CSV table of C-alpha atoms in Angstrom, one decimal:
chain,number,residue,atom,x,y,z
A,840,MET,CA,-14.9,-16.4,23.7
A,841,MET,CA,-12.0,-14.5,25.2
A,842,SER,CA,-11.5,-12.3,22.1
A,843,GLU,CA,-15.2,-11.2,22.3
A,844,ARG,CA,-15.0,-10.2,26.0
A,845,ILE,CA,-12.0,-8.0,26.0
A,846,THR,CA,-10.6,-5.3,23.7
A,847,ARG,CA,-7.2,-3.6,23.5
A,848,ARG,CA,-8.6,-0.4,24.7
A,849,VAL,CA,-10.1,-2.0,27.9
A,850,PHE,CA,-7.1,-4.2,28.6
A,851,ALA,CA,-4.6,-1.4,28.2
A,852,LYS,CA,-5.7,-0.1,31.6
A,853,ALA,CA,-4.7,-3.3,33.4
A,854,GLY,CA,-1.1,-2.3,34.2
A,855,ALA,CA,0.5,-5.6,33.3
A,856,MET,CA,4.0,-4.4,32.6
A,857,ALA,CA,5.4,-4.9,36.1
A,858,THR,CA,6.2,-8.6,35.5
A,859,ILE,CA,9.3,-10.8,35.5
A,860,GLY,CA,11.0,-11.2,32.2
A,861,LEU,CA,10.8,-7.6,31.3
A,862,THR,CA,14.1,-5.8,30.7
A,863,THR,CA,15.0,-2.6,29.0
A,864,LEU,CA,16.0,-2.2,25.3
A,865,GLU,CA,17.0,0.8,23.2
A,866,THR,CA,14.0,1.1,20.9
A,867,ALA,CA,12.1,3.7,19.0
A,868,GLY,CA,9.6,4.8,21.7
A,869,ALA,CA,8.6,8.3,20.7
A,870,MET,CA,5.0,8.8,19.8
A,871,ALA,CA,4.2,9.6,16.1
A,872,SER,CA,4.5,13.3,15.5
A,873,GLN,CA,1.6,15.4,14.4
A,874,GLN,CA,4.0,17.4,12.2
A,875,PRO,CA,4.1,16.3,8.6
A,876,ASP,CA,7.8,16.7,8.3
A,877,ALA,CA,9.0,15.9,11.8
A,878,ALA,CA,11.9,13.6,11.8
A,879,PRO,CA,12.0,10.5,14.1
A,880,GLN,CA,13.2,11.2,17.6
A,881,PRO,CA,16.1,9.4,19.3
A,882,SER,CA,15.2,6.1,20.8
A,883,ALA,CA,14.0,5.9,24.3
A,884,LYS,CA,14.3,3.2,26.9
A,885,ALA,CA,11.5,0.8,26.6
A,886,ASN,CA,10.6,-2.6,28.0
A,887,THR,CA,11.4,-5.8,26.2
A,888,LEU,CA,9.8,-9.1,26.9
A,889,GLU,CA,12.3,-12.0,27.1
A,890,VAL,CA,10.7,-15.3,26.3
A,891,ARG,CA,11.7,-18.8,25.5
A,892,PRO,CA,10.4,-20.0,22.1
A,893,TYR,CA,8.5,-22.8,23.7
A,894,GLN,CA,6.6,-20.3,25.9
A,895,LEU,CA,5.0,-18.8,22.8
A,896,MET,CA,3.5,-22.2,21.9
A,897,CYS,CA,2.5,-22.8,25.5
A,898,VAL,CA,0.5,-19.5,25.6
A,899,VAL,CA,-1.4,-20.6,22.5
A,900,CYS,CA,-1.9,-24.1,23.9
A,901,ARG,CA,-3.3,-22.7,27.2
A,902,ILE,CA,-5.6,-20.4,25.3
A,903,GLY,CA,-6.9,-23.4,23.4
A,904,GLN,CA,-7.5,-25.2,26.6
A,905,ARG,CA,-9.0,-22.4,28.7
A,906,GLN,CA,-9.9,-19.4,26.5
A,907,THR,CA,-9.5,-17.2,29.6
A,908,GLU,CA,-7.0,-14.5,30.7
A,909,GLU,CA,-5.6,-16.8,33.5
A,910,LEU,CA,-3.6,-19.5,31.9
A,911,GLY,CA,-2.9,-21.6,34.9
A,912,ASP,CA,0.8,-20.8,34.9
A,913,ALA,CA,2.2,-17.6,36.4
A,914,ARG,CA,4.9,-17.0,33.8
A,915,LEU,CA,2.6,-17.7,30.8
A,916,THR,CA,-0.1,-15.5,32.3
A,917,GLU,CA,2.4,-12.7,32.7
A,918,ILE,CA,3.6,-13.0,29.1
A,919,LEU,CA,0.0,-12.9,27.8
A,920,ALA,CA,-0.8,-9.9,30.0
A,921,ALA,CA,2.2,-7.9,28.8
A,922,VAL,CA,1.5,-8.6,25.2
A,923,ARG,CA,-2.2,-7.6,25.5
A,924,GLU,CA,-1.3,-4.4,27.3
A,925,ASP,CA,1.1,-3.4,24.5
A,926,PRO,CA,1.1,-5.5,21.3
A,927,LYS,CA,4.2,-3.5,20.2
A,928,ILE,CA,6.4,-4.6,23.0
A,929,PRO,CA,9.6,-6.2,21.7
A,930,ALA,CA,9.5,-10.0,22.3
A,931,ARG,CA,13.1,-11.3,22.4
A,932,LEU,CA,13.7,-15.0,21.9
A,933,ARG,CA,16.3,-16.6,24.2
A,934,LEU,CA,17.3,-20.2,24.4
A,935,ASN,CA,20.2,-22.3,25.6
A,936,THR,CA,22.8,-22.9,22.9
A,937,GLU,CA,26.3,-24.5,22.9
A,938,SER,CA,28.4,-22.2,20.8
A,939,VAL,CA,28.5,-18.8,19.2
A,940,TYR,CA,25.0,-17.8,20.3
A,941,ARG,CA,25.8,-18.4,24.0
A,942,TYR,CA,25.9,-14.6,24.6
A,943,GLN,CA,22.1,-14.7,24.9
A,944,ASN,CA,21.7,-18.0,26.9
A,945,PRO,CA,18.9,-17.5,29.5
A,946,GLY,CA,20.0,-20.5,31.7
A,947,PRO,CA,17.9,-23.4,32.8
A,948,GLN,CA,15.6,-21.6,35.2
A,949,GLU,CA,12.6,-21.7,32.9
A,950,ASP,CA,13.2,-25.1,31.5
A,951,SER,CA,10.1,-27.3,31.6
A,952,PRO,CA,10.3,-30.7,33.5
A,953,GLU,CA,11.0,-32.8,30.4
A,954,GLY,CA,14.8,-32.3,30.7
A,955,GLU,CA,17.7,-30.2,29.3
A,956,MET,CA,18.1,-31.9,26.0
A,957,PHE,CA,14.4,-31.9,25.2
A,958,ASN,CA,14.1,-28.2,26.1
A,959,ALA,CA,17.1,-27.3,23.9
A,960,LYS,CA,15.8,-29.3,20.9
A,961,ARG,CA,12.2,-28.0,21.3
A,962,ASP,CA,13.4,-24.3,21.4
A,963,LEU,CA,15.7,-24.9,18.4
A,964,ASP,CA,12.9,-26.6,16.5
A,965,ILE,CA,10.6,-23.7,17.0
A,966,ILE,CA,13.1,-20.9,16.2
A,967,GLN,CA,14.1,-22.8,13.1
A,968,LYS,CA,10.5,-22.9,11.9
A,969,LEU,CA,10.1,-19.2,12.7
A,970,GLY,CA,13.2,-18.5,10.5
A,971,LEU,CA,14.9,-16.6,13.3
A,972,VAL,CA,18.0,-17.0,15.5
A,973,PRO,CA,18.6,-16.9,19.2
A,974,GLY,CA,18.4,-13.3,20.5
A,975,ASP,CA,16.1,-12.1,17.7
A,976,ALA,CA,13.4,-9.6,18.7
A,977,ARG,CA,10.2,-8.6,17.0
A,978,PRO,CA,7.1,-6.7,18.1
A,979,ALA,CA,5.1,-9.2,20.1
A,980,ILE,CA,2.1,-9.1,17.7
A,981,ASP,CA,4.5,-9.9,14.8
A,982,MET,CA,6.1,-12.7,16.8
A,983,PHE,CA,2.8,-14.4,17.5
A,984,GLU,CA,1.6,-14.0,14.0
A,985,ARG,CA,4.8,-15.6,12.8
A,986,LEU,CA,4.3,-18.5,15.1
A,987,LEU,CA,0.7,-19.0,13.9
A,988,LEU,CA,1.8,-18.9,10.3
A,989,ASN,CA,4.8,-21.3,10.7
A,990,VAL,CA,3.9,-23.7,13.5
A,991,PRO,CA,0.3,-25.1,13.0
A,992,ALA,CA,0.7,-28.1,15.2
A,993,THR,CA,2.7,-29.6,18.1
A,994,LYS,CA,3.6,-32.8,16.2
A,995,GLY,CA,7.4,-33.2,15.9
A,996,VAL,CA,8.0,-30.1,18.1
A,997,CYS,CA,6.5,-30.7,21.5
A,998,GLY,CA,6.0,-34.4,21.1
A,999,TYR,CA,7.0,-37.2,18.8
A,1000,GLU,CA,5.0,-39.9,17.0
A,1001,THR,CA,7.4,-42.5,18.3
A,1002,VAL,CA,9.0,-42.2,21.8
A,1003,THR,CA,12.6,-43.5,21.2
A,1004,ALA,CA,13.8,-43.1,24.8
A,1005,ASP,CA,12.7,-41.6,28.2
A,1006,THR,CA,14.7,-38.4,27.3
A,1007,TRP,CA,12.3,-37.9,24.4
A,1008,GLN,CA,8.9,-38.4,26.0
A,1009,GLY,CA,7.9,-34.9,25.1
A,1010,CYS,CA,5.4,-32.6,26.7
A,1011,PRO,CA,2.3,-34.4,28.2
A,1012,HIS,CA,0.0,-31.8,26.5
A,1013,ALA,CA,1.5,-32.3,23.0
A,1014,GLY,CA,-1.3,-34.8,22.0
A,1015,SER,CA,-4.1,-32.9,23.7
A,1016,GLY,CA,-5.1,-30.9,20.7
A,1017,ASN,CA,-5.2,-27.7,22.8
A,1018,TYR,CA,-2.4,-26.0,20.8
A,1019,GLU,CA,-4.3,-26.7,17.6
A,1020,LYS,CA,-7.5,-25.3,19.1
A,1021,GLY,CA,-5.7,-22.2,20.2
A,1022,HIS,CA,-4.1,-21.9,16.7
A,1023,ALA,CA,-7.5,-22.1,15.1
A,1024,LEU,CA,-8.7,-19.1,17.2
A,1025,GLY,CA,-6.0,-17.0,15.5
A,1026,ILE,CA,-4.3,-13.8,16.6
A,1027,LYS,CA,-7.5,-12.3,17.9
A,1028,ALA,CA,-7.5,-14.8,20.8
A,1029,ILE,CA,-4.0,-13.6,21.8
A,1030,ILE,CA,-4.3,-9.9,21.2
A,1031,PRO,CA,-8.0,-8.8,21.3
A,1032,PRO,CA,-9.1,-6.7,18.3
A,1033,ARG,CA,-9.7,-3.0,18.3
A,1034,ASP,CA,-13.1,-2.0,19.7
A,1035,GLU,CA,-15.7,-1.8,16.9
A,1036,GLN,CA,-17.4,1.3,18.4
A,1037,GLU,CA,-14.1,3.1,18.6
A,1038,LYS,CA,-13.4,2.3,15.0
A,1039,ALA,CA,-16.9,3.6,14.0
A,1040,ASP,CA,-16.4,6.8,15.9
A,1041,PHE,CA,-13.0,7.4,14.3
A,1042,LYS,CA,-14.6,6.7,10.9
A,1043,LYS,CA,-17.3,9.2,11.4
A,1044,ASN,CA,-15.1,11.9,12.7
A,1045,THR,CA,-12.2,11.5,10.2
A,1046,VAL,CA,-14.5,11.4,7.2
A,1047,ALA,CA,-16.0,14.7,8.3
A,1048,ALA,CA,-12.5,16.1,8.7
A,1049,ILE,CA,-11.5,15.0,5.2
A,1050,TYR,CA,-14.5,16.7,3.6
A,1051,GLN,CA,-14.0,19.9,5.7
A,1052,ALA,CA,-10.2,20.0,5.0
A,1053,GLU,CA,-8.7,22.7,2.9
A,1054,THR,CA,-5.6,20.6,2.5
A,1055,LEU,CA,-5.4,16.8,2.6
A,1056,GLN,CA,-2.7,15.2,4.6
A,1057,ILE,CA,-1.7,11.9,3.1
A,1058,ARG,CA,1.4,9.7,3.5
A,1059,PRO,CA,3.2,9.2,0.2
A,1060,HIS,CA,2.6,5.6,-0.6
A,1061,HIS,CA,-1.1,5.9,0.2
A,1062,LEU,CA,-1.3,7.7,-3.2
A,1063,MET,CA,-0.6,4.3,-4.6
A,1064,CYS,CA,-3.0,2.6,-2.3
A,1065,MET,CA,-5.7,5.0,-3.4
A,1066,SER,CA,-4.9,4.1,-7.0
A,1067,CYS,CA,-5.3,0.3,-6.4
A,1068,PHE,CA,-8.5,0.9,-4.4
A,1069,PHE,CA,-9.9,3.0,-7.3
A,1070,GLY,CA,-8.7,0.5,-10.0
A,1071,ALA,CA,-10.4,-2.4,-8.2
A,1072,ARG,CA,-13.7,-0.5,-7.8
A,1073,MET,CA,-14.0,1.7,-10.9
A,1074,ASP,CA,-17.5,0.5,-11.6
A,1075,ASN,CA,-18.6,0.4,-8.0
A,1076,LEU,CA,-16.7,3.1,-6.1
A,1077,GLY,CA,-17.8,3.5,-2.5
A,1078,PRO,CA,-16.7,3.8,1.1
A,1079,ILE,CA,-15.6,0.9,3.3
A,1080,LYS,CA,-15.4,0.9,7.1
A,1081,GLU,CA,-11.7,-0.1,7.5
A,1082,ASP,CA,-10.2,3.1,6.0
A,1083,ASN,CA,-10.8,6.4,4.3
A,1084,LEU,CA,-9.4,5.6,0.9
A,1085,PHE,CA,-12.7,6.3,-0.9
A,1086,GLU,CA,-13.2,9.6,0.9
A,1087,ALA,CA,-9.7,10.9,0.0
A,1088,ILE,CA,-10.4,9.9,-3.7
A,1089,ASP,CA,-13.8,11.5,-3.5
A,1090,ALA,CA,-12.4,14.7,-2.1
A,1091,ILE,CA,-10.0,14.9,-5.0
A,1092,HIS,CA,-12.7,14.2,-7.5
A,1093,LYS,CA,-14.7,17.1,-6.1
A,1094,ASN,CA,-11.7,19.4,-6.2
A,1095,PRO,CA,-8.9,18.1,-8.3
A,1096,ASP,CA,-6.7,21.0,-7.3
A,1097,ILE,CA,-7.1,20.5,-3.6
A,1098,PRO,CA,-3.6,20.8,-1.9
A,1099,VAL,CA,-2.1,17.5,-0.7
A,1100,THR,CA,0.6,17.6,1.9
A,1101,LEU,CA,2.8,14.5,2.1
A,1102,VAL,CA,3.1,13.5,5.7
A,1103,ARG,CA,5.2,11.2,7.8
A,1104,GLY,CA,3.6,8.1,9.3
A,1105,THR,CA,-0.2,7.4,9.5
A,1106,CYS,CA,-2.5,9.9,7.9
A,1107,MET,CA,-6.1,10.9,7.3
A,1108,ILE,CA,-6.8,7.5,5.7
A,1109,CYS,CA,-5.7,5.4,8.6
A,1110,PRO,CA,-7.8,6.1,11.8
A,1111,PRO,CA,-10.8,3.7,11.2
A,1112,CYS,CA,-8.5,0.7,10.5
A,1113,SER,CA,-8.4,-2.4,12.8
A,1114,HIS,CA,-4.6,-2.1,12.9
A,1115,TYR,CA,-4.5,1.6,13.9
A,1116,GLU,CA,-3.5,2.3,17.5
A,1117,ALA,CA,-5.2,5.5,18.5
A,1118,GLU,CA,-2.9,6.3,21.5
A,1119,THR,CA,0.3,6.3,19.5
A,1120,LYS,CA,-1.1,6.8,15.9
A,1121,PHE,CA,1.0,3.7,15.0
A,1122,CYS,CA,0.1,1.0,12.5
A,1123,LEU,CA,0.1,-2.4,14.1
A,1124,GLY,CA,-0.5,-4.3,10.8
A,1125,GLY,CA,0.9,-7.8,10.5
A,1126,ARG,CA,4.4,-8.8,9.8
A,1127,SER,CA,5.8,-5.3,10.5
A,1128,MET,CA,3.6,-3.5,8.0
A,1129,ALA,CA,4.7,-0.2,9.4
A,1130,LEU,CA,8.3,-0.9,8.4
A,1131,ARG,CA,7.3,-1.7,4.8
A,1132,ASP,CA,5.1,1.4,4.8
A,1133,GLN,CA,8.0,3.6,5.8
A,1134,LYS,CA,10.2,2.3,3.1
A,1135,LYS,CA,7.5,2.7,0.5
A,1136,ASP,CA,6.9,6.2,1.6
A,1137,LEU,CA,10.6,7.1,1.2
A,1138,ASP,CA,10.8,5.3,-2.1
A,1139,VAL,CA,7.8,7.3,-3.5
A,1140,LEU,CA,9.4,10.6,-2.2
A,1141,GLN,CA,12.7,9.7,-3.8
A,1142,LYS,CA,11.1,8.9,-7.2
A,1143,LEU,CA,9.0,12.0,-7.1
A,1144,GLY,CA,11.9,14.2,-6.0
A,1145,LEU,CA,9.9,15.4,-3.0
A,1146,LYS,CA,10.1,15.4,0.8
A,1147,TYR,CA,7.8,15.2,3.8
A,1148,GLY,CA,5.9,18.4,4.2
A,1149,ASP,CA,5.8,19.2,0.5
A,1150,THR,CA,2.4,20.3,-0.8
A,1151,LEU,CA,1.1,20.0,-4.3
A,1152,PRO,CA,-2.3,20.2,-6.0
A,1153,ALA,CA,-3.8,16.7,-6.2
A,1154,ARG,CA,-4.0,16.9,-10.0
A,1155,LYS,CA,-0.3,17.7,-10.3
A,1156,LEU,CA,0.8,15.2,-7.7
A,1157,TYR,CA,-0.9,12.4,-9.5
A,1158,GLU,CA,0.5,13.5,-12.8
A,1159,LEU,CA,3.9,13.3,-11.2
A,1160,LEU,CA,3.2,9.9,-9.6
A,1161,TYR,CA,2.0,8.2,-12.7
A,1162,GLU,CA,4.9,9.6,-14.7
A,1163,ARG,CA,7.5,8.5,-12.3
A,1164,VAL,CA,6.0,5.3,-10.9
A,1165,PRO,CA,4.4,3.3,-13.7
A,1166,SER,CA,4.0,0.1,-11.8
A,1167,THR,CA,3.6,-1.1,-8.2
A,1168,ARG,CA,6.7,-3.3,-8.8
A,1169,ASP,CA,8.8,-0.2,-8.6
A,1170,VAL,CA,7.8,0.5,-5.0
A,1171,CYS,CA,5.6,-2.3,-3.4
A,1172,GLY,CA,7.8,-4.9,-5.1
A,1173,TYR,CA,11.0,-3.2,-4.2
A,1174,GLY,CA,12.0,-2.8,-7.8
A,1175,ASP,CA,12.9,-6.5,-8.3
A,1176,GLY,CA,9.8,-8.3,-7.0
A,1177,GLU,CA,11.9,-10.3,-4.5
A,1178,LYS,CA,10.5,-11.2,-1.1
A,1179,ARG,CA,13.5,-11.6,1.2
A,1180,ALA,CA,11.7,-12.0,4.6
A,1181,PRO,CA,8.2,-12.1,6.0
A,1182,GLU,CA,8.7,-8.5,7.1
A,1183,TRP,CA,9.4,-7.6,3.5
A,1184,SER,CA,6.4,-9.2,1.9
A,1185,ILE,CA,5.0,-7.7,-1.3
A,1186,CYS,CA,1.5,-6.2,-1.6
A,1187,GLY,CA,-0.2,-7.9,-4.6
A,1188,ASP,CA,1.6,-9.2,-7.7
A,1189,PRO,CA,5.4,-8.9,-7.5
A,1190,GLU,CA,5.3,-8.0,-11.2
A,1191,GLY,CA,2.9,-5.1,-10.6
A,1192,LYS,CA,-0.8,-4.9,-9.7
A,1193,GLU,CA,-3.3,-4.6,-12.5
A,1194,THR,CA,-5.6,-2.4,-10.4
A,1195,TYR,CA,-2.8,0.2,-10.2
A,1196,ARG,CA,-2.4,0.0,-14.0
A,1197,LYS,CA,-6.1,0.6,-14.5
A,1198,ALA,CA,-6.1,3.6,-12.2
A,1199,ARG,CA,-3.0,5.1,-13.9
A,1200,ALA,CA,-4.7,4.7,-17.3
A,1201,ALA,CA,-7.8,6.4,-15.9
A,1202,ASN,CA,-5.7,9.1,-14.1
A,1203,LEU,CA,-7.6,8.1,-10.9
A,1204,GLY,CA,-10.8,9.5,-12.5
A,1205,ILE,CA,-9.5,13.0,-12.1
A,1206,LYS,CA,-11.2,15.2,-14.7
A,1207,SER,CA,-9.1,17.3,-17.1
């Protein structure tokens, strides 16, 4: 299968960005800083991928049919190549509308042969199911994950159970089952996963770095993630391959007064993760995880009265955390437990995770 033959690291060398449909957009393009308190840099010009909503579905449909890199259509192949080269690339949805959203109309040049009205309805049907509006942009990986979550089949979108007129014949591929096959393959068929050997190498090297460190560098909300990890495994605490949560906890157990510096962005815990992009040190976790993580970091800092770059002994830091943040609802649930958009999903129970409560009651296993 395609997702088994190619990885992000290999494909990133393909140079697919020189394609049609790429424009420039002011977007945060600076690489994550190595400095724990370095503020974000001004945005830089970066490419944005302009796509019609139906083209997202066509990419998935062609993957279901072919399961190859060449999709049999130049434009769809270009879209897939650009997304695989950089899963973070902003994908901007453009479609032809009749009124206040006309400012983003792309024109009919990329309409499929089924006619203007069908093209307009299909694009509107898709963008409605995505919960977006014309002109909206998201990182491509988020856009495709949103598509897979909200549009499981072509029925009623690309074709109709009853053909009421020639205008509404629909796409000839709508009943092929190819989209549904591509959908079943999931996001890994669109954006190949991180190389397993790279993950293993990062795990080995970063675990060694944690145990050798005189000071741990941890992003603020990961103090809470460590708590939930501990609370879920109190009777069977051990390492996992996807992150370094156990190792950070273990280092604190071995030396409760080890200094912990609160850092901006990804930290010592992140490098083995499937969603970690080694080149930029960015998190590519689903549905804009990095955005939620930044807010949670800042919420923790505000509640603790601290800032990036501050360093405290682990024991005192956790005493402060558990005093000021009694429940995950206060941070991970945004204080009110309300999920207002997919990008603002809530980790665990909106009312507060039991695993955090257990860790707080046990003081993370830190000896007095």
